[in-house]
Amino acid sequence: MVKWTSSNMPSQKGRSAVVTGTGGLGFETALALAQAGAEVIIAGRNPKKGVVAVAAILETVPAADVRFEALDLASLASVADFGRRLRNQRLSLDILINNAGVMRPPKRRMTEDGFELQLGTNYLGHFALTAHLMPLLRQSKSARVLTLSSIAARQGAIDFNDLNAEVNYRPMPVYAQSKLACLMFALELQRRSEAAGWGVTSLASHPGLSRTNLLYNSAGRWSSVGILRSLLGFMFQPVAHGAWPTLFAATSPLAQPGNYIGPERMSETRGYPTLAKMPAPALDQADAKRLWELSETLTGVRFW
């Protein structure tokens, strides 16, 4: 692939985007899309951070069409309410970027609906969000759904016998499971869109190692691994560069349906966007189908 950066992004004028997450990768993604002319809706659970993010974008791009909407991915009721609001406000949506996440709480925590926090926020919340926004996405002439995974997905495994980590909670393996689930969702969404004629393109990306809010503000910050990562933060690429794979997948004509995009250098930890190596479990279509059907049951949503 070419040495692509956000400066290579085609004009997004006339296109609309929802980006989950108010800081880090979410902010940089929203900023770049606004700079390219897109209408951007930043969705997050903290209104104060949302106001700050919108103000920062407007300071850089005074003419930006950007606003904040409240969305708590750890609450299925909040996700459903967000979907209803957007369906009442607009007729279509062109880009959905499933970005926000939680990383490695040292102790097991739960969402409002009783799911393990990482599974519920990183994966199930975005699964439900995509379903609620699918009617809008299907009205777009060229909708894309971009779901963020992680290089941690390489170590991930879907434990169907303990998906909610009730028996065995270990922060990193559970985080890796949630990010593998995100990748499997992106691939299965593409297969189902093609089979049903939804006209929605699904892709996945990962940011490599970037100095994101997850690095400094995650619930696991004061764990030994969190402290190490904070101290060695200088080794991580700038967060704006970490957003490049997402922006490439969401906007570039070179990105193809079902692609998984990550950085090109140093075992996909940094660099320009390129095709990422797909973890073997992500290619198991039987497990992807099983996970999808289980996720519909757990979240109470259906795609149409």
Backbone as numpy.savetxt, mean C-alpha at the origin, in Angstrom:
# Nx Ny Nz CAx CAy CAz Cx Cy Cz
15.00 -1.83 -17.53 14.16 -0.63 -17.53 15.04 0.62 -17.53
14.48 1.74 -17.91 15.19 3.01 -17.89 15.43 3.43 -16.44
16.37 4.35 -16.25 16.63 4.87 -14.91 15.54 5.88 -14.58
14.43 5.36 -14.11 13.20 6.12 -13.94 13.17 6.77 -12.55
12.79 8.04 -12.50 12.53 8.73 -11.25 11.17 9.43 -11.36
10.75 10.05 -10.30 9.45 10.74 -10.33 9.41 11.85 -11.37
10.60 12.35 -11.77 10.62 13.39 -12.81 10.23 12.84 -14.18
10.25 11.52 -14.33 9.85 10.88 -15.58 8.35 10.57 -15.63
7.64 10.86 -14.56 6.23 10.52 -14.50 5.43 11.29 -15.55
4.60 10.61 -16.31 3.75 11.33 -17.26 2.75 12.21 -16.53
2.24 13.20 -17.21 1.25 14.08 -16.61 0.06 13.28 -16.08
-0.36 13.62 -14.89 -1.53 12.99 -14.29 -2.73 13.93 -14.25
-2.65 14.98 -15.03 -3.76 15.94 -15.08 -5.03 15.25 -15.55
-6.11 15.46 -14.83 -7.37 14.82 -15.16 -7.55 13.48 -14.49
-6.54 13.00 -13.76 -6.64 11.71 -13.06 -6.74 11.94 -11.57
-7.38 11.00 -10.89 -7.62 11.11 -9.45 -6.95 9.95 -8.74
-6.50 10.20 -7.51 -5.78 9.17 -6.76 -6.13 9.22 -5.29
-6.25 8.05 -4.69 -6.33 7.91 -3.23 -5.03 7.27 -2.78
-4.39 7.88 -1.80 -3.16 7.36 -1.22 -3.37 7.17 0.27
-3.19 5.97 0.78 -3.32 5.76 2.22 -1.99 6.05 2.91
-2.08 6.78 4.02 -0.89 7.14 4.78 -0.56 8.61 4.62
-0.32 9.29 5.75 -0.09 10.73 5.73 1.38 11.11 5.76
2.27 10.18 6.07 3.68 10.50 6.18 4.53 9.55 5.36
5.85 9.74 5.40 6.76 8.82 4.77 6.47 8.59 3.30
6.36 7.33 2.93 6.11 6.97 1.54 4.78 7.51 1.04
3.76 7.51 1.90 2.47 8.03 1.50 2.54 9.50 1.13
3.23 10.26 1.98 3.37 11.70 1.70 4.14 11.93 0.41
5.27 11.27 0.24 6.09 11.47 -0.96 5.34 11.05 -2.22
4.56 9.99 -2.12 3.76 9.54 -3.26 2.70 10.56 -3.60
1.99 11.05 -2.58 0.96 12.06 -2.80 1.55 13.34 -3.37
2.70 13.75 -2.85 3.36 14.96 -3.33 3.72 14.84 -4.81
4.32 13.72 -5.19 4.73 13.54 -6.59 3.51 13.50 -7.51
2.44 12.86 -7.09 1.24 12.82 -7.91 0.63 14.21 -8.06
0.64 14.98 -6.97 0.13 16.35 -7.03 0.98 17.20 -7.96
2.29 17.03 -7.90 3.18 17.77 -8.78 2.92 17.43 -10.25
2.48 16.20 -10.50 2.18 15.77 -11.87 0.78 16.16 -12.32
0.02 16.82 -11.43 -1.29 17.34 -11.82 -2.49 16.52 -11.41
-2.28 15.44 -10.65 -3.41 14.60 -10.24 -4.22 15.26 -9.13
-5.49 14.90 -9.07 -6.30 15.19 -7.88 -5.95 14.13 -6.86
-5.53 14.53 -5.66 -5.03 13.58 -4.68 -5.85 13.64 -3.40
-6.29 12.49 -2.94 -6.96 12.35 -1.65 -6.02 11.56 -0.75
-5.54 12.21 0.30 -4.69 11.55 1.29 -5.60 10.98 2.38
-5.50 9.70 2.63 -6.39 9.04 3.59 -5.58 8.51 4.76
-5.96 8.91 5.97 -5.24 8.45 7.15 -6.09 8.58 8.40
-5.58 8.01 9.48 -6.39 7.97 10.71 -6.19 9.19 11.60
-5.15 9.99 11.34 -4.84 11.13 12.20 -5.11 12.44 11.46
-6.21 13.11 11.77 -6.54 14.35 11.05 -5.46 15.42 11.16
-4.82 15.53 12.32 -3.77 16.54 12.48 -2.62 16.30 11.50
-2.20 15.04 11.38 -1.14 14.71 10.43 -1.63 14.92 9.00
-2.89 14.67 8.77 -3.45 14.89 7.43 -3.41 16.36 7.04
-3.77 17.22 7.98 -3.74 18.67 7.72 -2.32 19.11 7.44
-1.36 18.60 8.21 0.05 18.96 8.01 0.53 18.49 6.63
0.15 17.27 6.24 0.57 16.74 4.94 0.00 17.58 3.80
-1.27 17.92 3.88 -1.90 18.73 2.82 -1.23 20.10 2.75
-0.98 20.71 3.91 -0.34 22.03 3.93 1.05 21.98 3.33
1.80 20.91 3.62 3.16 20.78 3.09 3.14 20.63 1.57
2.17 19.90 1.05 2.06 19.74 -0.40 1.68 21.07 -1.05
0.73 21.78 -0.44 0.32 23.06 -1.00 1.44 24.10 -0.94
2.30 23.97 0.05 3.44 24.89 0.13 4.39 24.67 -1.05
4.54 23.40 -1.45 5.41 23.06 -2.57 4.71 23.25 -3.90
3.42 22.88 -3.93 2.63 22.97 -5.17 1.37 23.77 -4.86
1.45 25.09 -4.89 0.32 25.93 -4.48 -0.98 25.64 -5.22
-0.89 25.19 -6.45 -2.10 24.93 -7.24 -2.57 23.48 -7.12
-1.98 22.73 -6.20 -2.32 21.30 -6.08 -3.79 21.11 -5.72
-4.38 20.07 -6.28 -5.74 19.66 -5.93 -5.60 18.50 -4.96
-5.50 18.82 -3.67 -5.21 17.80 -2.66 -6.05 18.06 -1.42
-6.51 16.98 -0.81 -7.27 17.10 0.42 -7.10 15.84 1.26
-7.53 15.92 2.50 -7.43 14.81 3.44 -8.81 14.24 3.72
-8.86 12.91 3.85 -10.08 12.22 4.29 -9.70 11.24 5.40
-10.52 11.19 6.43 -10.25 10.30 7.56 -10.48 8.84 7.16
-9.53 7.98 7.52 -9.62 6.55 7.24 -8.74 5.82 8.24
-9.34 4.95 9.03 -8.60 4.09 9.95 -8.66 2.66 9.43
-7.54 2.19 8.89 -7.51 0.85 8.30 -7.65 -0.25 9.34
-7.50 0.09 10.61 -7.67 -0.89 11.68 -9.12 -0.98 12.14
-10.02 -0.36 11.38 -11.45 -0.39 11.68 -12.23 -0.63 10.40
-12.88 -1.77 10.30 -13.67 -2.06 9.09 -14.83 -1.08 8.94
-15.35 -0.59 10.07 -16.42 0.40 9.99 -15.91 1.70 9.39
-14.70 2.11 9.76 -14.10 3.31 9.19 -13.83 3.14 7.71
-13.35 1.96 7.33 -13.09 1.67 5.91 -14.38 1.75 5.10
-15.43 1.14 5.64 -16.72 1.15 4.94 -17.27 2.57 4.84
-17.11 3.36 5.90 -17.59 4.74 5.88 -16.82 5.58 4.86
-15.52 5.37 4.78 -14.71 6.07 3.78 -15.18 5.72 2.38
-15.42 4.44 2.14 -15.91 4.01 0.83 -17.24 4.65 0.47
-18.16 4.70 1.44 -19.47 5.32 1.20 -19.32 6.80 0.88
-18.48 7.48 1.63 -18.29 8.91 1.40 -17.77 9.17 -0.02
-16.77 8.41 -0.42 -16.21 8.65 -1.75 -17.20 8.28 -2.85
-17.96 7.22 -2.65 -18.94 6.84 -3.67 -20.04 7.89 -3.78
-20.32 8.60 -2.68 -21.31 9.68 -2.72 -20.75 10.97 -3.30
-19.44 11.13 -3.22 -18.80 12.37 -3.66 -18.43 12.39 -5.13
-18.16 11.21 -5.70 -17.57 11.20 -7.03 -18.11 10.05 -7.87
-17.79 10.10 -9.15 -18.28 9.09 -10.09 -17.24 8.04 -10.43
-15.96 8.37 -10.26 -14.90 7.43 -10.64 -13.65 7.69 -9.84
-12.70 6.76 -9.93 -11.38 6.88 -9.30 -10.38 6.19 -10.21
-9.24 6.85 -10.45 -8.26 6.32 -11.39 -7.14 5.52 -10.74
-6.70 5.93 -9.56 -5.57 5.29 -8.91 -5.87 5.08 -7.43
-5.62 3.88 -6.95 -5.68 3.59 -5.52 -4.32 3.04 -5.11
-3.70 3.70 -4.15 -2.40 3.25 -3.67 -2.54 2.81 -2.22
-2.48 1.49 -2.03 -2.61 0.86 -0.72 -1.24 0.87 -0.05
-0.95 1.95 0.67 0.41 2.20 1.16 0.58 2.08 2.67
-0.36 2.58 3.45 -0.17 2.72 4.89 0.11 1.37 5.55
0.84 1.41 6.65 1.15 0.15 7.31 1.65 0.32 8.73
1.68 -0.81 9.42 2.20 -0.92 10.78 3.31 -1.97 10.74
4.40 -1.72 11.47 5.51 -2.65 11.41 5.96 -3.10 12.80
5.89 -4.36 13.06 6.50 -5.06 14.17 6.23 -4.50 15.56
4.98 -4.40 15.98 4.75 -4.09 17.40 5.39 -5.18 18.26
6.11 -4.83 19.31 6.82 -5.85 20.09 5.88 -6.83 20.78
4.68 -6.36 21.12 3.67 -7.24 21.71 2.46 -7.30 20.79
1.76 -8.42 20.82 0.60 -8.59 19.96 -0.47 -7.57 20.30
-0.94 -6.86 19.29 -2.01 -5.89 19.44 -3.11 -6.22 18.44
-4.31 -5.74 18.70 -5.45 -6.08 17.85 -6.10 -4.83 17.27
-6.76 -5.03 16.15 -7.57 -3.97 15.56 -8.91 -3.91 16.27
-9.69 -2.93 15.89 -11.04 -2.77 16.45 -11.89 -4.02 16.25
-11.61 -4.75 15.17 -12.42 -5.93 14.82 -11.81 -7.24 15.31
-10.74 -7.16 16.10 -10.16 -8.35 16.69 -9.10 -9.04 15.85
-8.62 -8.40 14.80 -7.53 -8.97 14.00 -6.18 -8.54 14.58
-5.18 -9.39 14.42 -3.82 -8.98 14.77 -3.51 -7.70 14.00
-2.86 -6.73 14.65 -2.77 -5.37 14.12 -2.12 -5.29 12.75
-1.03 -6.04 12.53 -0.34 -5.94 11.25 -1.15 -6.58 10.13
-1.70 -7.74 10.38 -2.55 -8.39 9.39 -3.77 -7.52 9.09
-4.38 -6.98 10.15 -5.61 -6.21 9.99 -5.40 -4.89 9.30
-4.29 -4.22 9.60 -4.04 -2.90 9.01 -3.39 -3.01 7.64
-2.29 -3.74 7.57 -1.52 -3.80 6.33 -2.27 -4.51 5.21
-2.97 -5.57 5.57 -3.60 -6.40 4.54 -5.13 -6.31 4.53
-5.78 -6.74 5.60 -7.25 -6.83 5.57 -7.90 -5.47 5.39
-7.35 -4.43 6.00 -7.92 -3.09 5.82 -7.86 -2.64 4.37
-6.73 -2.91 3.72 -6.60 -2.54 2.31 -7.42 -3.45 1.40
-7.56 -4.71 1.76 -8.42 -5.61 1.00 -9.85 -5.06 0.99
-10.34 -4.70 2.19 -11.71 -4.16 2.29 -11.82 -2.82 1.58
-10.81 -1.98 1.73 -10.84 -0.66 1.08 -10.96 -0.80 -0.43
-10.17 -1.70 -1.01 -10.21 -1.89 -2.46 -11.60 -2.35 -2.90
-12.21 -3.24 -2.13 -13.56 -3.70 -2.47 -14.57 -2.55 -2.43
-14.48 -1.71 -1.40 -15.42 -0.60 -1.28 -15.24 0.44 -2.38
-14.02 0.57 -2.91 -13.76 1.55 -3.96 -13.84 0.96 -5.37
-14.05 -0.35 -5.46 -14.08 -0.99 -6.77 -15.15 -0.41 -7.71
-16.34 -0.06 -7.23 -17.31 0.55 -8.16 -16.79 1.83 -8.80
-16.02 2.62 -8.06 -15.44 3.84 -8.62 -14.30 3.52 -9.57
-13.47 2.57 -9.21 -12.35 2.18 -10.05 -12.84 1.62 -11.38
-13.92 0.89 -11.35 -14.44 0.29 -12.58 -15.03 1.33 -13.53
-15.31 2.51 -13.01 -15.82 3.58 -13.88 -14.70 4.36 -14.55
-13.45 4.10 -14.16 -12.31 4.75 -14.80 -11.97 4.01 -16.09
-11.44 4.75 -17.06 -11.05 4.12 -18.33 -9.75 3.32 -18.20
-8.96 3.66 -17.18 -7.67 2.97 -17.01 -7.24 2.98 -15.55
-8.04 2.36 -14.71 -7.77 2.38 -13.27 -6.60 1.45 -12.92
-5.82 1.89 -11.94 -4.75 1.05 -11.40 -4.87 0.99 -9.88
-4.68 -0.21 -9.35 -4.57 -0.42 -7.91 -3.14 -0.86 -7.64
-2.46 -0.13 -6.78 -1.08 -0.43 -6.45 -1.02 -0.77 -4.97
-0.56 -1.96 -4.64 -0.50 -2.41 -3.25 0.95 -2.61 -2.84
1.33 -2.00 -1.72 2.71 -2.09 -1.27 2.97 -3.38 -0.50
4.02 -4.05 -0.92 4.54 -5.19 -0.18 5.84 -4.74 0.49
6.78 -5.65 0.66 8.04 -5.34 1.33 9.04 -6.43 0.98
10.33 -6.10 1.06 11.33 -7.16 0.87 11.20 -8.20 1.99
10.54 -7.84 3.08 10.28 -8.80 4.15 9.38 -9.94 3.68
8.63 -9.72 2.61 7.74 -10.77 2.09 8.52 -12.00 1.65
9.83 -11.83 1.37 10.65 -12.97 0.98 10.69 -14.03 2.08
10.61 -13.58 3.33 10.62 -14.51 4.47 9.21 -14.84 4.95
8.21 -14.38 4.22 6.84 -14.55 4.67 6.26 -15.92 4.36
5.29 -16.32 5.15 4.52 -17.54 4.92 3.13 -17.30 5.46
2.12 -17.77 4.73 0.74 -17.62 5.18 0.40 -18.81 6.07
0.21 -18.54 7.35 -0.10 -19.60 8.31 -1.63 -19.66 8.46
-2.24 -20.47 7.63 -3.71 -20.56 7.66 -4.22 -21.15 8.97
-3.38 -21.87 9.70 -3.79 -22.44 10.98 -3.71 -21.44 12.12
-2.96 -20.35 11.90 -2.82 -19.32 12.94 -2.65 -17.96 12.27
-3.54 -17.67 11.33 -3.42 -16.44 10.52 -3.42 -15.20 11.40
-4.14 -15.24 12.50 -4.29 -14.10 13.38 -3.24 -14.07 14.49
-2.27 -14.97 14.40 -1.16 -15.03 15.36 -1.64 -15.09 16.81
-2.68 -15.87 17.04 -3.19 -16.02 18.40 -2.34 -17.00 19.20
-1.77 -17.99 18.52 -0.97 -19.02 19.20 0.49 -18.60 19.29
1.02 -18.07 18.19 2.45 -17.79 18.12 2.69 -16.40 17.51
2.81 -15.40 18.37 3.08 -14.05 17.87 4.57 -13.75 17.93
5.17 -13.56 16.77 6.54 -13.07 16.65 6.50 -11.89 15.69
6.95 -10.73 16.12 6.73 -9.50 15.34 7.17 -9.57 13.89
8.40 -10.03 13.62 8.89 -9.97 12.24 8.20 -11.00 11.34
8.07 -12.27 11.74 7.35 -13.21 10.88 5.90 -12.80 10.60
5.25 -12.19 11.58 3.86 -11.76 11.38 3.81 -10.57 10.43
4.78 -9.67 10.55 4.87 -8.56 9.59 5.12 -9.11 8.18
6.05 -10.05 8.07 6.36 -10.63 6.76 5.14 -11.32 6.17
4.35 -12.00 7.01 3.12 -12.64 6.52 2.16 -11.60 5.96
2.02 -10.47 6.66 1.07 -9.44 6.21 1.50 -8.87 4.86
2.82 -8.72 4.66 3.30 -8.15 3.41 3.29 -9.16 2.27
3.46 -10.44 2.58 3.27 -11.47 1.58 1.80 -11.51 1.17
0.91 -11.38 2.15 -0.53 -11.36 1.84 -0.87 -10.20 0.92
-0.25 -9.04 1.13 -0.49 -7.89 0.25 -0.08 -8.20 -1.19
1.07 -8.84 -1.34 1.55 -9.18 -2.67 0.64 -10.21 -3.33
0.23 -11.23 -2.59 -0.67 -12.24 -3.13 -2.00 -11.62 -3.53
-2.47 -10.67 -2.74 -3.72 -9.96 -3.07 -3.59 -9.22 -4.39
-2.47 -8.51 -4.57 -2.28 -7.74 -5.81 -2.32 -8.66 -7.02
-1.68 -9.81 -6.93 -1.64 -10.73 -8.06 -3.01 -11.37 -8.30
-3.68 -11.74 -7.23 -5.00 -12.37 -7.37 -6.03 -11.36 -7.88
-5.89 -10.11 -7.46 -6.80 -9.07 -7.95 -6.65 -8.92 -9.46
-5.43 -8.97 -9.96 -5.22 -8.88 -11.41 -5.86 -10.06 -12.13
-5.67 -11.25 -11.59 -6.26 -12.44 -12.23 -7.79 -12.34 -12.25
-8.38 -11.90 -11.15 -9.84 -11.82 -11.08 -10.37 -10.68 -11.96
-9.64 -9.59 -12.03 -10.06 -8.50 -12.90 -10.08 -8.94 -14.36
-9.05 -9.66 -14.76 -9.00 -10.17 -16.14 -10.13 -11.15 -16.40
-10.37 -12.06 -15.45 -11.38 -13.10 -15.64 -12.79 -12.51 -15.69
-13.05 -11.48 -14.88 -14.39 -10.91 -14.77 -14.60 -9.69 -15.66
-13.53 -9.22 -16.31 -13.66 -8.05 -17.16 -13.88 -6.76 -16.40
-13.26 -6.63 -15.23 -13.44 -5.42 -14.43 -12.74 -4.21 -15.04
-11.72 -4.44 -15.84 -10.98 -3.33 -16.44 -10.09 -2.58 -15.48
-9.73 -3.20 -14.37 -8.87 -2.59 -13.35 -7.54 -3.32 -13.34
-6.45 -2.57 -13.45 -5.11 -3.15 -13.45 -4.55 -3.15 -12.03
-4.02 -4.28 -11.62 -3.45 -4.41 -10.28 -1.96 -4.70 -10.37
-1.18 -3.98 -9.57 0.26 -4.18 -9.49 0.69 -4.09 -8.03
1.94 -4.47 -7.77 2.51 -4.37 -6.43 3.88 -3.74 -6.51
4.33 -3.21 -5.40 5.67 -2.63 -5.34 6.22 -2.81 -3.94
7.52 -2.59 -3.81 8.12 -2.47 -2.48 9.19 -1.38 -2.54
9.45 -0.69 -1.42 10.33 0.48 -1.45 11.79 0.18 -1.17
12.17 -1.10 -1.04 13.52 -1.39 -0.61 13.69 -1.01 0.85
14.84 -0.46 1.20 15.07 0.05 2.55 15.07 1.57 2.48
14.08 2.18 3.08 13.92 3.63 3.00 13.69 4.20 4.39
14.04 5.45 4.57 13.90 6.10 5.87 12.46 6.58 6.04
11.57 5.64 6.24 10.15 5.96 6.34 9.73 6.15 7.78
8.46 6.57 7.97 7.92 6.69 9.31 7.86 5.35 10.02
7.77 4.27 9.28 7.79 2.95 9.92 9.11 2.74 10.63
10.19 3.27 10.06 11.51 3.12 10.66 11.59 3.84 11.99
11.10 5.06 12.05 11.28 5.87 13.24 10.08 5.90 14.18
8.90 5.64 13.66 7.70 5.83 14.47 6.87 4.57 14.64
7.37 3.43 14.22 6.59 2.20 14.35 6.47 1.81 15.81
5.49 0.94 16.08 5.28 0.50 17.46 6.47 -0.28 17.98
7.31 -0.79 17.07 8.47 -1.56 17.46 9.74 -0.75 17.53
9.63 0.57 17.60 10.81 1.43 17.54 11.82 1.09 18.62
11.34 0.79 19.85 12.25 0.61 20.97 12.65 -0.84 21.18
12.30 -1.72 20.26 12.85 -3.07 20.29 14.31 -3.00 19.88
15.05 -4.09 20.11 16.47 -4.08 19.75 16.66 -3.87 18.26
15.80 -4.49 17.44 15.89 -4.31 16.00 15.52 -2.88 15.62
14.51 -2.34 16.26 14.10 -0.98 15.97 15.18 0.04 16.30
15.84 -0.15 17.44 16.93 0.76 17.82 18.07 0.66 16.83
18.42 -0.58 16.42 19.50 -0.77 15.45 19.18 -0.06 14.14
17.95 -0.21 13.67 17.57 0.42 12.41 17.58 1.94 12.53
17.18 2.45 13.69 17.22 3.89 13.88 18.64 4.42 13.87
19.55 3.72 14.52 20.94 4.14 14.58 21.61 4.06 13.22
21.20 3.08 12.41 21.82 2.89 11.10 20.95 3.46 9.98
20.10 4.41 10.33 19.20 4.99 9.34 19.91 5.63 8.17
21.16 6.08 8.40 21.92 6.71 7.31 22.18 5.75 6.16
22.06 4.45 6.40 22.30 3.47 5.35 21.10 3.33 4.42
19.97 3.86 4.81 18.74 3.67 4.06 18.56 4.80 3.05
17.95 4.49 1.91 17.79 5.51 0.87 16.74 6.53 1.27
16.81 7.73 0.70 15.80 8.75 1.02 14.40 8.24 0.72
13.45 8.66 1.52 12.09 8.17 1.38 11.51 8.52 0.02
11.91 9.67 -0.54 11.40 10.04 -1.87 11.82 9.03 -2.92
13.03 8.47 -2.77 13.48 7.44 -3.69 12.73 6.13 -3.45
12.40 5.87 -2.20 11.62 4.67 -1.89 10.24 4.68 -2.53
9.75 5.88 -2.83 8.43 6.00 -3.48 8.49 5.76 -4.98
9.68 5.75 -5.57 9.78 5.59 -7.01 9.13 4.31 -7.54
9.38 3.13 -6.93 8.73 1.93 -7.46 7.20 2.04 -7.47
6.64 2.64 -6.42 5.19 2.81 -6.35 4.70 3.75 -7.45
5.38 4.87 -7.61 4.97 5.84 -8.62 5.12 5.28 -10.03
6.19 4.53 -10.25 6.38 3.89 -11.55 5.23 2.92 -11.84
4.93 2.06 -10.87 3.87 1.07 -11.06 2.51 1.73 -11.24
2.30 2.86 -10.57 0.98 3.51 -10.61 0.77 4.36 -11.85
1.86 4.78 -12.52 1.69 5.77 -13.59 2.40 5.46 -14.90
3.44 4.65 -14.89 4.24 4.50 -16.11 3.57 3.59 -17.13
3.60 3.96 -18.40 3.11 3.07 -19.46 3.94 1.79 -19.57
5.16 1.81 -19.01 6.02 0.63 -19.07 5.62 -0.44 -18.06
4.89 -0.05 -17.03 4.44 -1.01 -16.01 3.30 -1.85 -16.58
3.40 -3.16 -16.39 2.43 -4.08 -16.94 1.55 -4.70 -15.85
0.33 -5.11 -16.18 -0.56 -5.74 -15.20 0.14 -6.90 -14.48
0.00 -6.93 -13.16 0.58 -8.00 -12.39 2.05 -7.85 -12.08
2.67 -6.75 -12.52 4.09 -6.52 -12.21 4.30 -6.32 -10.72
5.50 -6.68 -10.27 5.97 -6.41 -8.92 7.24 -5.59 -9.07
7.21 -4.35 -8.61 8.28 -3.39 -8.87 9.03 -3.06 -7.58
10.36 -3.05 -7.66 11.19 -2.68 -6.52 12.46 -2.01 -6.99
13.33 -1.59 -6.08 14.60 -0.97 -6.46 15.54 -1.98 -7.11
16.44 -1.48 -7.94 17.26 -2.36 -8.77 18.56 -2.83 -8.13
19.08 -2.12 -7.13 20.44 -2.37 -6.66 20.48 -2.99 -5.27
21.64 -3.61 -4.96 21.94 -4.11 -3.62 20.80 -4.97 -3.07
20.50 -6.04 -3.82 19.44 -6.98 -3.43 18.10 -6.28 -3.24
17.83 -5.33 -4.15 16.56 -4.60 -4.17 16.35 -3.73 -2.94
17.42 -3.21 -2.38 17.28 -2.33 -1.22 17.29 -0.86 -1.60
17.81 -0.51 -2.79 17.88 0.88 -3.19 18.05 0.98 -4.70
17.80 2.16 -5.25 18.03 2.36 -6.68 16.77 2.65 -7.46
16.92 2.63 -8.78 15.82 2.92 -9.69 14.83 1.75 -9.76
13.58 2.01 -10.12 12.58 0.94 -10.19 12.90 -0.09 -11.26
12.64 -1.35 -10.93 12.78 -2.45 -11.89 11.87 -3.58 -11.44
11.78 -4.63 -12.24 11.00 -5.80 -11.84 11.64 -6.44 -10.62
10.87 -6.68 -9.59 11.37 -7.29 -8.37 11.24 -8.81 -8.45
12.06 -9.47 -7.67 11.99 -10.93 -7.61 10.75 -11.33 -6.83
9.98 -12.24 -7.40 8.72 -12.66 -6.79 8.98 -13.81 -5.82
8.64 -13.67 -4.54 8.78 -14.80 -3.61 7.93 -15.98 -4.07
8.46 -17.17 -3.97 7.76 -18.36 -4.46 6.35 -18.50 -3.89
6.13 -18.29 -2.58 4.77 -18.45 -2.05 3.74 -17.52 -2.70
4.20 -16.37 -3.20 3.27 -15.43 -3.82 2.69 -15.97 -5.11
3.35 -16.96 -5.71 2.93 -17.52 -6.99 2.00 -18.72 -6.83
1.70 -19.10 -5.59 0.82 -20.23 -5.32 -0.63 -19.77 -5.49
-1.21 -20.07 -6.63 -2.55 -19.56 -6.93 -3.62 -20.22 -6.07
-3.40 -21.45 -5.66 -4.38 -22.11 -4.78 -4.42 -21.42 -3.42
-3.25 -21.08 -2.88 -3.21 -20.37 -1.60 -3.77 -18.95 -1.76
-3.52 -18.32 -2.90 -4.04 -16.97 -3.13 -5.56 -16.99 -3.17
-6.12 -17.98 -3.82 -7.58 -18.13 -3.88 -8.14 -18.38 -2.48
-7.47 -19.24 -1.73 -7.92 -19.55 -0.37 -7.85 -18.31 0.52
-6.76 -17.55 0.39 -6.60 -16.34 1.19 -7.66 -15.31 0.82
-7.93 -15.16 -0.46 -8.95 -14.20 -0.93 -10.31 -14.55 -0.33
-10.71 -15.79 -0.45 -12.02 -16.21 0.05 -12.12 -16.06 1.56
-11.03 -16.39 2.26 -11.01 -16.21 3.71 -11.09 -14.73 4.07
-10.41 -13.90 3.30 -10.43 -12.45 3.56 -11.82 -11.87 3.35
-12.54 -12.35 2.35 -13.91 -11.91 2.15 -14.77 -12.26 3.37
-14.57 -13.45 3.90 -15.33 -13.87 5.06 -14.98 -13.02 6.28
-13.68 -12.79 6.49 -13.24 -12.03 7.67 -13.68 -10.58 7.61
-13.67 -9.98 6.45 -13.99 -8.55 6.30 -15.45 -8.29 5.96
-16.14 -9.31 5.49 -17.53 -9.14 5.12 -17.74 -8.35 3.84
-16.75 -8.29 2.96 -16.87 -7.55 1.71 -16.86 -8.51 0.54
-17.37 -8.04 -0.58 -17.32 -8.78 -1.85 -16.92 -7.81 -2.94
-16.22 -8.30 -3.92 -15.80 -7.48 -5.05 -16.82 -7.61 -6.18
-17.12 -6.48 -6.81 -18.07 -6.50 -7.93 -17.71 -5.43 -8.92
